[in-house]
mmCIF file of C-alpha atoms in Angstrom:
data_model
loop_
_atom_site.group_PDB
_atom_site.id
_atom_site.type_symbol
_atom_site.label_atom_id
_atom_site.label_comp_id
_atom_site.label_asym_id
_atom_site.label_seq_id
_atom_site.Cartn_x
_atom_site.Cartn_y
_atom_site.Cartn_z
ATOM 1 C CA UNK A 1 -31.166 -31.918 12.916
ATOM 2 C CA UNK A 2 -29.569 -34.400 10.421
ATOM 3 C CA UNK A 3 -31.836 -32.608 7.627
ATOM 4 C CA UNK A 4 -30.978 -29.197 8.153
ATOM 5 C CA UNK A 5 -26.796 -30.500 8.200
ATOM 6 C CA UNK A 6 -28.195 -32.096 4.937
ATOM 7 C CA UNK A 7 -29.633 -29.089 3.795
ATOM 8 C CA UNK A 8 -26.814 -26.853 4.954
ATOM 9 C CA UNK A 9 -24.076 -28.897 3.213
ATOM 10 C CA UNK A 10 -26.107 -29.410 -0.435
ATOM 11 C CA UNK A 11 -26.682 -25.268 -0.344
ATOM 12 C CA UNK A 12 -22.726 -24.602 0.016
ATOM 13 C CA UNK A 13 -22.111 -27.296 -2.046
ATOM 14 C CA UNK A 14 -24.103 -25.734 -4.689
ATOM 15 C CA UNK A 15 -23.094 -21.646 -4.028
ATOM 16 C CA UNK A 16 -18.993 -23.427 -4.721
ATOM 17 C CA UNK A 17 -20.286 -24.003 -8.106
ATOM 18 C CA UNK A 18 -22.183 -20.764 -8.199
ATOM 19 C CA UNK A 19 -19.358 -18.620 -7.548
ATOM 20 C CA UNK A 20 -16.981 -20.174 -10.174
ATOM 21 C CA UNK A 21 -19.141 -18.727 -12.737
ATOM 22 C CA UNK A 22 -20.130 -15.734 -10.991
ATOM 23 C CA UNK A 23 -18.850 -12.844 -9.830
ATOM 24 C CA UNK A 24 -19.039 -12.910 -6.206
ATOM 25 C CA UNK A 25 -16.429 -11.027 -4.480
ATOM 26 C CA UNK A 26 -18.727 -7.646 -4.258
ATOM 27 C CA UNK A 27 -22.156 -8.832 -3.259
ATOM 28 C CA UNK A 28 -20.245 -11.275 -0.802
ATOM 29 C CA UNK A 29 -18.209 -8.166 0.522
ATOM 30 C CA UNK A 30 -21.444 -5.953 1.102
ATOM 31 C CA UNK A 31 -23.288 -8.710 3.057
ATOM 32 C CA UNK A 32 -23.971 -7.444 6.954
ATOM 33 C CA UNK A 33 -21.081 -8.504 9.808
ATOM 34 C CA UNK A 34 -24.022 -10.557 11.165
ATOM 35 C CA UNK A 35 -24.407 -13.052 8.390
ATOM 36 C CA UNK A 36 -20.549 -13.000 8.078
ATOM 37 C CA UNK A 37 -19.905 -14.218 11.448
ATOM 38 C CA UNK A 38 -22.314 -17.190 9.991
ATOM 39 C CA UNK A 39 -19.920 -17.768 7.317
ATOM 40 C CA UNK A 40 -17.158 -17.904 9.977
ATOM 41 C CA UNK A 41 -18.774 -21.142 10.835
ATOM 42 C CA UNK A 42 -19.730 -22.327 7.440
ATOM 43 C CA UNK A 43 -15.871 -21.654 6.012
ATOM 44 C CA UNK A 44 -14.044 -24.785 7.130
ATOM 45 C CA UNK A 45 -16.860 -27.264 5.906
ATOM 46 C CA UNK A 46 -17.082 -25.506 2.305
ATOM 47 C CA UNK A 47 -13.609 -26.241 1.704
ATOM 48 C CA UNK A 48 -13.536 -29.829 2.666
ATOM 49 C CA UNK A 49 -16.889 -30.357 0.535
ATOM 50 C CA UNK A 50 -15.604 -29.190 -2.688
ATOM 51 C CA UNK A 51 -11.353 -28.612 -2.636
ATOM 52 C CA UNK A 52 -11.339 -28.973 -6.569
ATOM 53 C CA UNK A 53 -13.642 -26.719 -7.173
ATOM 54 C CA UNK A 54 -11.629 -24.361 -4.494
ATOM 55 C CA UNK A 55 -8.411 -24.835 -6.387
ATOM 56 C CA UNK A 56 -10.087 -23.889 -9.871
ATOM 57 C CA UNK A 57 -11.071 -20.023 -8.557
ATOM 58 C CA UNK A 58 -8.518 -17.571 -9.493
ATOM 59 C CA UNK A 59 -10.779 -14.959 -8.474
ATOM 60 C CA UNK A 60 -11.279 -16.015 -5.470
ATOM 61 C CA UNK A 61 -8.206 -17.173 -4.188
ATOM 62 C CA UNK A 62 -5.884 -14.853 -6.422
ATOM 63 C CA UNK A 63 -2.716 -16.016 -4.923
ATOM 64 C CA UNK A 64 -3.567 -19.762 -5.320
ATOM 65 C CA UNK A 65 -1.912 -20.314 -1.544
ATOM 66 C CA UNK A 66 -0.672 -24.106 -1.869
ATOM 67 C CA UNK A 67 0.283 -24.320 1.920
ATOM 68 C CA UNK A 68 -3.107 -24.902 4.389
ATOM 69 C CA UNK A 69 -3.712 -26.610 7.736
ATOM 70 C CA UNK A 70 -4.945 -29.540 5.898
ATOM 71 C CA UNK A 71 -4.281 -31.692 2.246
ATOM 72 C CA UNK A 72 -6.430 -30.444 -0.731
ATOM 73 C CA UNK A 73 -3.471 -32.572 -2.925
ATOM 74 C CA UNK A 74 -1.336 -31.127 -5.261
ATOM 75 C CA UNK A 75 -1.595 -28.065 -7.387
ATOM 76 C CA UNK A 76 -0.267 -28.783 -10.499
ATOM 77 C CA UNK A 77 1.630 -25.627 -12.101
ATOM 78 C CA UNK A 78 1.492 -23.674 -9.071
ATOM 79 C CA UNK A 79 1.690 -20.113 -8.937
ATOM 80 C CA UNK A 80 1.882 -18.466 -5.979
ATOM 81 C CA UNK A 81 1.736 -14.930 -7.067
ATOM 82 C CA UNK A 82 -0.206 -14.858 -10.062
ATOM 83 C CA UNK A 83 -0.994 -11.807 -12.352
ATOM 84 C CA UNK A 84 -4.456 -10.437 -10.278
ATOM 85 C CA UNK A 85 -7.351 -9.575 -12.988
ATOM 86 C CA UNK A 86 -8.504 -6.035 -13.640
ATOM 87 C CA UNK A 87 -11.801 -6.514 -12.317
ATOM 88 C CA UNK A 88 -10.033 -7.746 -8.915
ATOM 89 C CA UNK A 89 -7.479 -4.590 -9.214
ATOM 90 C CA UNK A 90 -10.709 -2.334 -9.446
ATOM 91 C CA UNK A 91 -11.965 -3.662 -6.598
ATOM 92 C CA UNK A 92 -8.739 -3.296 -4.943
ATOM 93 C CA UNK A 93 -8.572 0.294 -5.438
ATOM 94 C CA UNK A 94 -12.317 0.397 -3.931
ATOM 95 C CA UNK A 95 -10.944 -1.018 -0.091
ATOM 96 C CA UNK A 96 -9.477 2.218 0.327
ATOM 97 C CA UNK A 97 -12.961 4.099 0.470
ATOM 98 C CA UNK A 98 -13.946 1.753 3.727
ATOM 99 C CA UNK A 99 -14.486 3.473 7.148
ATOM 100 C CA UNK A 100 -12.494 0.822 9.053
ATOM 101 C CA UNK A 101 -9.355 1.842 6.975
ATOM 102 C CA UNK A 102 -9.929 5.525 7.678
ATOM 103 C CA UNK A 103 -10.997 5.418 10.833
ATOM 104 C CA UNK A 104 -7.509 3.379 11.979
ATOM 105 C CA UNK A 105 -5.838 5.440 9.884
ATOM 106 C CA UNK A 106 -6.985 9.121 11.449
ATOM 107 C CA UNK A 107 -6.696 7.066 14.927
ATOM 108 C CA UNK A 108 -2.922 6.469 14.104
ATOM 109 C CA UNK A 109 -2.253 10.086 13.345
ATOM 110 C CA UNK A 110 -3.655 11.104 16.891
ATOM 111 C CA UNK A 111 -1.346 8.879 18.816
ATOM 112 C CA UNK A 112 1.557 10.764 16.775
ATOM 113 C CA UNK A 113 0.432 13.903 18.369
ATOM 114 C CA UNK A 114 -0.338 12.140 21.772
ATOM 115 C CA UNK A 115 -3.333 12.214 23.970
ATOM 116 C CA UNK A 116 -5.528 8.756 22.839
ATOM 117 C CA UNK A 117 -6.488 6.497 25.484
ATOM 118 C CA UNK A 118 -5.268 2.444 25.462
ATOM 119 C CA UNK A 119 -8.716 1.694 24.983
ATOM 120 C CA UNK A 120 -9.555 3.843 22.045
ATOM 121 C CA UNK A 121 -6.822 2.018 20.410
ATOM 122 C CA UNK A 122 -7.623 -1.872 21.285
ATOM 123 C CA UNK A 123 -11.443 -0.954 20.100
ATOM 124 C CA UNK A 124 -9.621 0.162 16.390
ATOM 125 C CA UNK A 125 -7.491 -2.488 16.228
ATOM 126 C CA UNK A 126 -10.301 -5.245 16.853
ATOM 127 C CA UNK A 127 -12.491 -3.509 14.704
ATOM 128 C CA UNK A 128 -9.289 -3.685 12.027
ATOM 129 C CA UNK A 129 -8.429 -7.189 12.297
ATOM 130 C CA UNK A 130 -12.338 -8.282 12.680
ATOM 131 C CA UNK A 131 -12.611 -6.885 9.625
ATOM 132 C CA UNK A 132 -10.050 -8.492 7.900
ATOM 133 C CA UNK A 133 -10.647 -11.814 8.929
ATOM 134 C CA UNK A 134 -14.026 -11.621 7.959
ATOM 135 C CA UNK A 135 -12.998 -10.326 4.209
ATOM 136 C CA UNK A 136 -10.513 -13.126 3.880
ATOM 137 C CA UNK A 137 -13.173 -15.384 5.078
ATOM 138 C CA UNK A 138 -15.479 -14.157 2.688
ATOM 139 C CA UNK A 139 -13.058 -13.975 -0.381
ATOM 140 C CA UNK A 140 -11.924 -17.836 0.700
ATOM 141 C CA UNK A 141 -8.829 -16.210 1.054
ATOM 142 C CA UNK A 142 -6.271 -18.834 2.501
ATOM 143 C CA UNK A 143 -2.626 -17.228 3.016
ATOM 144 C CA UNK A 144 0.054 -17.723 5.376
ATOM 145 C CA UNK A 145 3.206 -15.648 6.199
ATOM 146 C CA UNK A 146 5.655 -16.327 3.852
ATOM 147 C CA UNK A 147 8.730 -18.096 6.092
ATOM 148 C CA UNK A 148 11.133 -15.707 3.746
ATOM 149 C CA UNK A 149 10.251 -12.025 3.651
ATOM 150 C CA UNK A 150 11.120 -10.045 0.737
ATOM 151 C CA UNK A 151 14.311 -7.351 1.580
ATOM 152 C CA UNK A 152 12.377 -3.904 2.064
ATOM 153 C CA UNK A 153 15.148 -1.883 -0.454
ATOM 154 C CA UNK A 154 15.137 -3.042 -4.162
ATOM 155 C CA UNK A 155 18.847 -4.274 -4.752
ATOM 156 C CA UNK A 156 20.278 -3.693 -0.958
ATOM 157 C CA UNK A 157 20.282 -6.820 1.490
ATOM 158 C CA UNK A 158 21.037 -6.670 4.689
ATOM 159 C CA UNK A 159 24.591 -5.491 4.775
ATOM 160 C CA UNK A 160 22.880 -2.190 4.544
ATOM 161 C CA UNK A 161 21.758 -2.446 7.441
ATOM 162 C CA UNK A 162 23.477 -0.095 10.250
ATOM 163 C CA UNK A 163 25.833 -1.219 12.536
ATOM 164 C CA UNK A 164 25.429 -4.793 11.525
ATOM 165 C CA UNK A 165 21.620 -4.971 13.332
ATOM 166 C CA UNK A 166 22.684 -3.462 16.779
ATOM 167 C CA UNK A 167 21.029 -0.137 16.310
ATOM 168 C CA UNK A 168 17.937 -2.007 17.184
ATOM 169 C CA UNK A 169 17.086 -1.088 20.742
ATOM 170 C CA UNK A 170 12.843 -1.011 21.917
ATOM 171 C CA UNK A 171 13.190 -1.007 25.772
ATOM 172 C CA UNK A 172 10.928 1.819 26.805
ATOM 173 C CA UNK A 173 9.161 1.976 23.703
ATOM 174 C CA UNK A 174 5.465 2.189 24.025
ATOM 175 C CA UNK A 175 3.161 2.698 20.398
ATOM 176 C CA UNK A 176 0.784 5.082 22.895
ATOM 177 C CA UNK A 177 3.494 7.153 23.188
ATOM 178 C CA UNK A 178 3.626 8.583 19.482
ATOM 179 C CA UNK A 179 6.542 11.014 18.023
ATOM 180 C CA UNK A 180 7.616 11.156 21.502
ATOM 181 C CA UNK A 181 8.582 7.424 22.035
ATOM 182 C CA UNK A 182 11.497 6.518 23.552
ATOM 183 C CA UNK A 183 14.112 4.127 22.206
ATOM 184 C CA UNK A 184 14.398 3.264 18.757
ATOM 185 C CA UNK A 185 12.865 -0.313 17.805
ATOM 186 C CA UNK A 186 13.953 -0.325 14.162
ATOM 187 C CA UNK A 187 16.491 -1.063 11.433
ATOM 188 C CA UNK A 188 18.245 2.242 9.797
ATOM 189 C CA UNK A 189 18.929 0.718 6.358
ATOM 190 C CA UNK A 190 20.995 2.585 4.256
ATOM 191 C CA UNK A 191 21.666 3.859 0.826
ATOM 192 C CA UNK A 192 24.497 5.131 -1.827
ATOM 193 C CA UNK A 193 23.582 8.490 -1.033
ATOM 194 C CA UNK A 194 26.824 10.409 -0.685
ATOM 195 C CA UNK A 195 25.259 13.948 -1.698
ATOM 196 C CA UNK A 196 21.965 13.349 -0.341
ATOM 197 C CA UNK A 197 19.755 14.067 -2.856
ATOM 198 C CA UNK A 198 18.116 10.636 -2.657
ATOM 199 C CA UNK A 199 19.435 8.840 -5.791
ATOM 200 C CA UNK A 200 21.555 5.461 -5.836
ATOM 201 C CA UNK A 201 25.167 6.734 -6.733
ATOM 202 C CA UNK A 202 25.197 3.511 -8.408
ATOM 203 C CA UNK A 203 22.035 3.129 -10.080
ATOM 204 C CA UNK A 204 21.317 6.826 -10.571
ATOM 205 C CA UNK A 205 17.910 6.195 -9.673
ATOM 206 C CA UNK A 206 15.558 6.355 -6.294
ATOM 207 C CA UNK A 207 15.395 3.960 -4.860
ATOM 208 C CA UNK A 208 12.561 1.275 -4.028
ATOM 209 C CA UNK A 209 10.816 0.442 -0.563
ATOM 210 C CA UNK A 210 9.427 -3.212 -1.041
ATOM 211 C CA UNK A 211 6.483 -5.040 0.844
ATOM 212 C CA UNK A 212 8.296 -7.713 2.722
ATOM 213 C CA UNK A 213 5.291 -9.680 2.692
ATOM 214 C CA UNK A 214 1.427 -9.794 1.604
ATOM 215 C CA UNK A 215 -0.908 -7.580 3.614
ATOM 216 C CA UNK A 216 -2.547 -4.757 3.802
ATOM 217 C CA UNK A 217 -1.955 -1.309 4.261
ATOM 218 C CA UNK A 218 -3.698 0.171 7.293
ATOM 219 C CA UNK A 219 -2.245 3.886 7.616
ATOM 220 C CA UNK A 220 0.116 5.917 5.589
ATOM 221 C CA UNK A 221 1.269 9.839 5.779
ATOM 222 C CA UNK A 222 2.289 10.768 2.069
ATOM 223 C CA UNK A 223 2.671 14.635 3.234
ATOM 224 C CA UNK A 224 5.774 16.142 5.555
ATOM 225 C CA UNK A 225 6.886 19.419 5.664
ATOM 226 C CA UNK A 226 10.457 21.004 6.949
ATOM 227 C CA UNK A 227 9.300 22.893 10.054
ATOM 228 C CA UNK A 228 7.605 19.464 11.009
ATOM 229 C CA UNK A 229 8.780 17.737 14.035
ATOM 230 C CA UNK A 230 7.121 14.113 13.313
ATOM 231 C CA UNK A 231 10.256 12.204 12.704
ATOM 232 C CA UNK A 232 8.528 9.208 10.567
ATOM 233 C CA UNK A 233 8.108 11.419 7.560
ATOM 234 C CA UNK A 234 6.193 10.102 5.104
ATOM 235 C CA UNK A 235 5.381 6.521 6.363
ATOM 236 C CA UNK A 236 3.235 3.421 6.077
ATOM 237 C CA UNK A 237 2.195 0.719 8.090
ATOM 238 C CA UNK A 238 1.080 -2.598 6.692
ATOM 239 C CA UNK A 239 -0.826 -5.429 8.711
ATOM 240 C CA UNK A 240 0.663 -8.682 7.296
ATOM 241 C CA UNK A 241 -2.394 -11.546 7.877
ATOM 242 C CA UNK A 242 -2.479 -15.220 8.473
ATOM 243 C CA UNK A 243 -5.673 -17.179 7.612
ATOM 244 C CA UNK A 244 -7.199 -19.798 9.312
ATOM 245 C CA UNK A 245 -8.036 -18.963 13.572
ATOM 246 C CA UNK A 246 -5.188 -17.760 14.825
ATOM 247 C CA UNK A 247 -5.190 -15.327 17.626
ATOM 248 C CA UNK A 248 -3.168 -12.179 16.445
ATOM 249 C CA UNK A 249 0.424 -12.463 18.379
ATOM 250 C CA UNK A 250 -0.139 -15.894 18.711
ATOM 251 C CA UNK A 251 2.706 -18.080 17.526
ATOM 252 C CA UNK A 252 2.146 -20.203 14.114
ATOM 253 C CA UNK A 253 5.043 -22.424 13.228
ATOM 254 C CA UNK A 254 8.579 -20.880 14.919
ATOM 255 C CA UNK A 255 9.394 -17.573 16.426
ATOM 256 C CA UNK A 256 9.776 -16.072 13.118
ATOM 257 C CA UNK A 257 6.427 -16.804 12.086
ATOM 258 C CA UNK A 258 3.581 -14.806 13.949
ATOM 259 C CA UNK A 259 0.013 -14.002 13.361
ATOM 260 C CA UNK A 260 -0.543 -10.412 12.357
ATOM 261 C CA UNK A 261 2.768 -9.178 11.989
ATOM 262 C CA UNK A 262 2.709 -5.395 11.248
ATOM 263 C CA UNK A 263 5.397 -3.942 9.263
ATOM 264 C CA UNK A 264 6.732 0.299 9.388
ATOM 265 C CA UNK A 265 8.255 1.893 6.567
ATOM 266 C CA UNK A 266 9.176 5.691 7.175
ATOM 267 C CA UNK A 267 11.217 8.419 5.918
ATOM 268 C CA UNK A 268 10.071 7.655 2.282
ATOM 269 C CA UNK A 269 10.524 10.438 -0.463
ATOM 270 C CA UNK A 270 7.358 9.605 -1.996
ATOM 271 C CA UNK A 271 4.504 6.723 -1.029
ATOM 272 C CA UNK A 272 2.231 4.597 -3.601
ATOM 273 C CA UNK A 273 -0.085 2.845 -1.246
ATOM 274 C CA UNK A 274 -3.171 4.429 0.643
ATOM 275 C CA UNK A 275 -4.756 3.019 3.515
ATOM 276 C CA UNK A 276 -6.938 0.003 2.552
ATOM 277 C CA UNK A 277 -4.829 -1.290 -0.412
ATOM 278 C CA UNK A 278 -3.395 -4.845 -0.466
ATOM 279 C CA UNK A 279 0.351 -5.755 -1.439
ATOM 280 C CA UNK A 280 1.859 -8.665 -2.400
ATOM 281 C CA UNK A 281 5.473 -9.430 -1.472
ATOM 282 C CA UNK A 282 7.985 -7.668 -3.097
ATOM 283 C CA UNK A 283 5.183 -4.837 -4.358
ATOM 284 C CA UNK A 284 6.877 -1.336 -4.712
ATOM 285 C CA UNK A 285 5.172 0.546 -1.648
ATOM 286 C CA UNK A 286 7.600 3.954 -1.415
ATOM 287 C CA UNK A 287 10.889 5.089 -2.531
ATOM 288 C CA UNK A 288 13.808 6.127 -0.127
ATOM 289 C CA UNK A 289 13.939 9.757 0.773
ATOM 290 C CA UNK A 290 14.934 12.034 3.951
ATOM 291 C CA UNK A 291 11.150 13.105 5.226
ATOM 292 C CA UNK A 292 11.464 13.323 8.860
ATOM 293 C CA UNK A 293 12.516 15.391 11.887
ATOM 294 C CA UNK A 294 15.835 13.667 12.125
ATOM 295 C CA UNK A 295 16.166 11.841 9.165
ATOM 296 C CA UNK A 296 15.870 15.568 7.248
ATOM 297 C CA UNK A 297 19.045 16.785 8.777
ATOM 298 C CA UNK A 298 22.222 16.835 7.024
ATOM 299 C CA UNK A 299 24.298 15.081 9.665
ATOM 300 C CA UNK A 300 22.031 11.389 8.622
ATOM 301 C CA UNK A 301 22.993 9.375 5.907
ATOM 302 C CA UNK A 302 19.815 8.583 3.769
ATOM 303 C CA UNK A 303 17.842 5.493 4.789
ATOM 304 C CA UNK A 304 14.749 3.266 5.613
ATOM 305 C CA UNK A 305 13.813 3.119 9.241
ATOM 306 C CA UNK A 306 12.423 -0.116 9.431
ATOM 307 C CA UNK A 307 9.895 -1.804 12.292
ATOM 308 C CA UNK A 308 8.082 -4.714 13.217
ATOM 309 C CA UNK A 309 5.421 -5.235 15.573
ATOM 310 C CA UNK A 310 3.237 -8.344 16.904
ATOM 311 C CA UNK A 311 0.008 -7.248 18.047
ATOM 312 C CA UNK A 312 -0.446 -8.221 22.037
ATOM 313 C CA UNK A 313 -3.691 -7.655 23.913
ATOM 314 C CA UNK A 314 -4.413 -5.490 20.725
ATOM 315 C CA UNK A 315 -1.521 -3.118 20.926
ATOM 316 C CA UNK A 316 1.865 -2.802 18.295
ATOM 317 C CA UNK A 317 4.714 -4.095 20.093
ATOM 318 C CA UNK A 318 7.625 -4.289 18.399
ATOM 319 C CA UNK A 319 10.209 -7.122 18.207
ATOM 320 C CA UNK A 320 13.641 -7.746 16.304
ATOM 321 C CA UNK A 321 13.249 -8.584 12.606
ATOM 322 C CA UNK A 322 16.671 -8.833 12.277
ATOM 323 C CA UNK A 323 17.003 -12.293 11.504
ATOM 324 C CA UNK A 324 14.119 -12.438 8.734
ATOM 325 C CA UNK A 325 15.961 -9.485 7.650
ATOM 326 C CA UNK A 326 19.197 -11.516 6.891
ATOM 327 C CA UNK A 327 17.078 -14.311 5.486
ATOM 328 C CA UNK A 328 14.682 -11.984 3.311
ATOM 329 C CA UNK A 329 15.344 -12.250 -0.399
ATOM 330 C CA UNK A 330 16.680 -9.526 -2.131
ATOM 331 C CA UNK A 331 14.696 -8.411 -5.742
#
């Protein structure tokens, strides 16, 4: 036994060194979910055998996260953000073409229109988030939510939002019940707009819809016509990760700070995300517009509706953002 933890230990500490010089990321990504659940367990150990050589891989840890469960020391210039390479951006624009990405994204479209079973949906989500734990895993991605979000309207802050954060109501709200949910478990944040043709009467130009945080976008409309009666427009939703064995909806540091937060951005004039592509805070996702049942009609002022969600027993329920809202930073 003590030779094959011997054995196990010099092989990872060897593939660390490998990778720094090698690209990696693809042949790692294409390797079957049965020998990735065996690097579930071979994770934790490769980072506490070799945390330098961890630290040097901008590949692959792009965002250089300083913050972890336990010390690797000081980083020394640290960027949290830094500028992601073109051969990473390539294969950024390749996550789009997965099934898992689709699949939850065609899935989410049916519940609009009603009809799809609780189960249906738990088995997508689990298949989503498996699969998104195991790329982080196998990417060494280590991330946590940010405790400030970014403000989701470039230049606004939250004294846009309507009625000062009471228009925020989700009892009887249920995700299974699509465009004909009850309630209305969001923020309306709103725009200089006076004449409604979706440009900032003091910028004079649209105006951008933000990531609030890094994650990943797991289903977006980008087409809504005037005789439709969905009343999310053109939308996107965006699954907002933690690393590191945390049970989505589980609690990580404070009641602002959840595992697999989901974000909703609808009514948007124009998207520039598809489903599979990853965002980093403050990212421009959409710009403002009026797409929508309701949100179309002359008598609303033009805005962002605005949701949140925690995932529990592998369902979107929403909760009250309102206070990361206040505390978000405004770009």
């Amino acid at each position: 036994m003590r030779k094959i933890v011997l054995f196990v230990g010099l092989l990872l500490y060897w593939y660390c060194g490998f990778a720094q010089t090698h690209d990696t990321t693809e042949l790692r990504y294409k390797l079957t979910s049965c020998w990735a659940r065996e690097i579930d367990t071979m994770a934790y150990p490769s980072l506490v055998l070799a945390p330098a050589r961890k630290r040097k891989s901008v590949f692959r840890n792009p965002w250089n996260i300083q913050k972890i469960s336990f010390n690797l020391g000081e980083v020394k210039n640290y960027d949290p953000y830094p500028v992601i390479s073109v051969q990473e951006e390539q294969y950024a624009e390749r996550m789009d073409t997965i099934p898992v990405y689709r699949n939850f994204d065609n899935l989410n479209t049916k519940v609009l229109r009603g009809g799809v079973k609780k189960e249906e949906v738990q088995k997508a989500v689990k298949q989503l988030t498996h699969h998104i734990t195991q790329w982080l895993l196998l990417r060494s991605q280590i991330d946590e939510l940010n405790d400030t979000w970014i403000f989701p309207l470039r230049g606004y802050n939250y004294h846009a939002i309507g009625g000062n954060g009471d228009g925020y109501s989700d009892k009887g709200y249920r995700y299974l019940d699509g465009n004909k949910h009850g309630a209305h478990p969001a923020h309306d944040i709103f725009i200089n707009d006076k004449n409604q043709d979706c440009i900032d009467d003091h910028s004079h130009k649209p105006v951008d819809v933000l990531a609030v945080d890094h994650g990943i976008v797991i289903a977006c409309s980008d087409t809504w016509e005037t005789n439709s009666d969905l009343r999310g427009g053109k939308y996107i939703w965006i699954y907002h990760f933690v690393y590191g064995y945390h049970k989505p909806g589980s609690r990580v540091k404070d009641d602002n700070s959840i595992a697999g937060v989901i974000t909703y951005y609808a009514h948007n004039s124009a998207i520039f995300v598809k489903p599979g592509n990853e965002v980093r805070p403050g990212q421009k996702i959409a710009e403002v517009g009026r797409t929508g049942y309701n949100a179309y009609k002359k008598r609303s002022p033009t805005h962002l509706h605005f949701s949140a969600f925690r995932l529990v027993d592998d369902i979107p329920v929403p909760f009250n953002p309102y206070q990361q809202l206040k505390k978000a930073k405004t770009l």
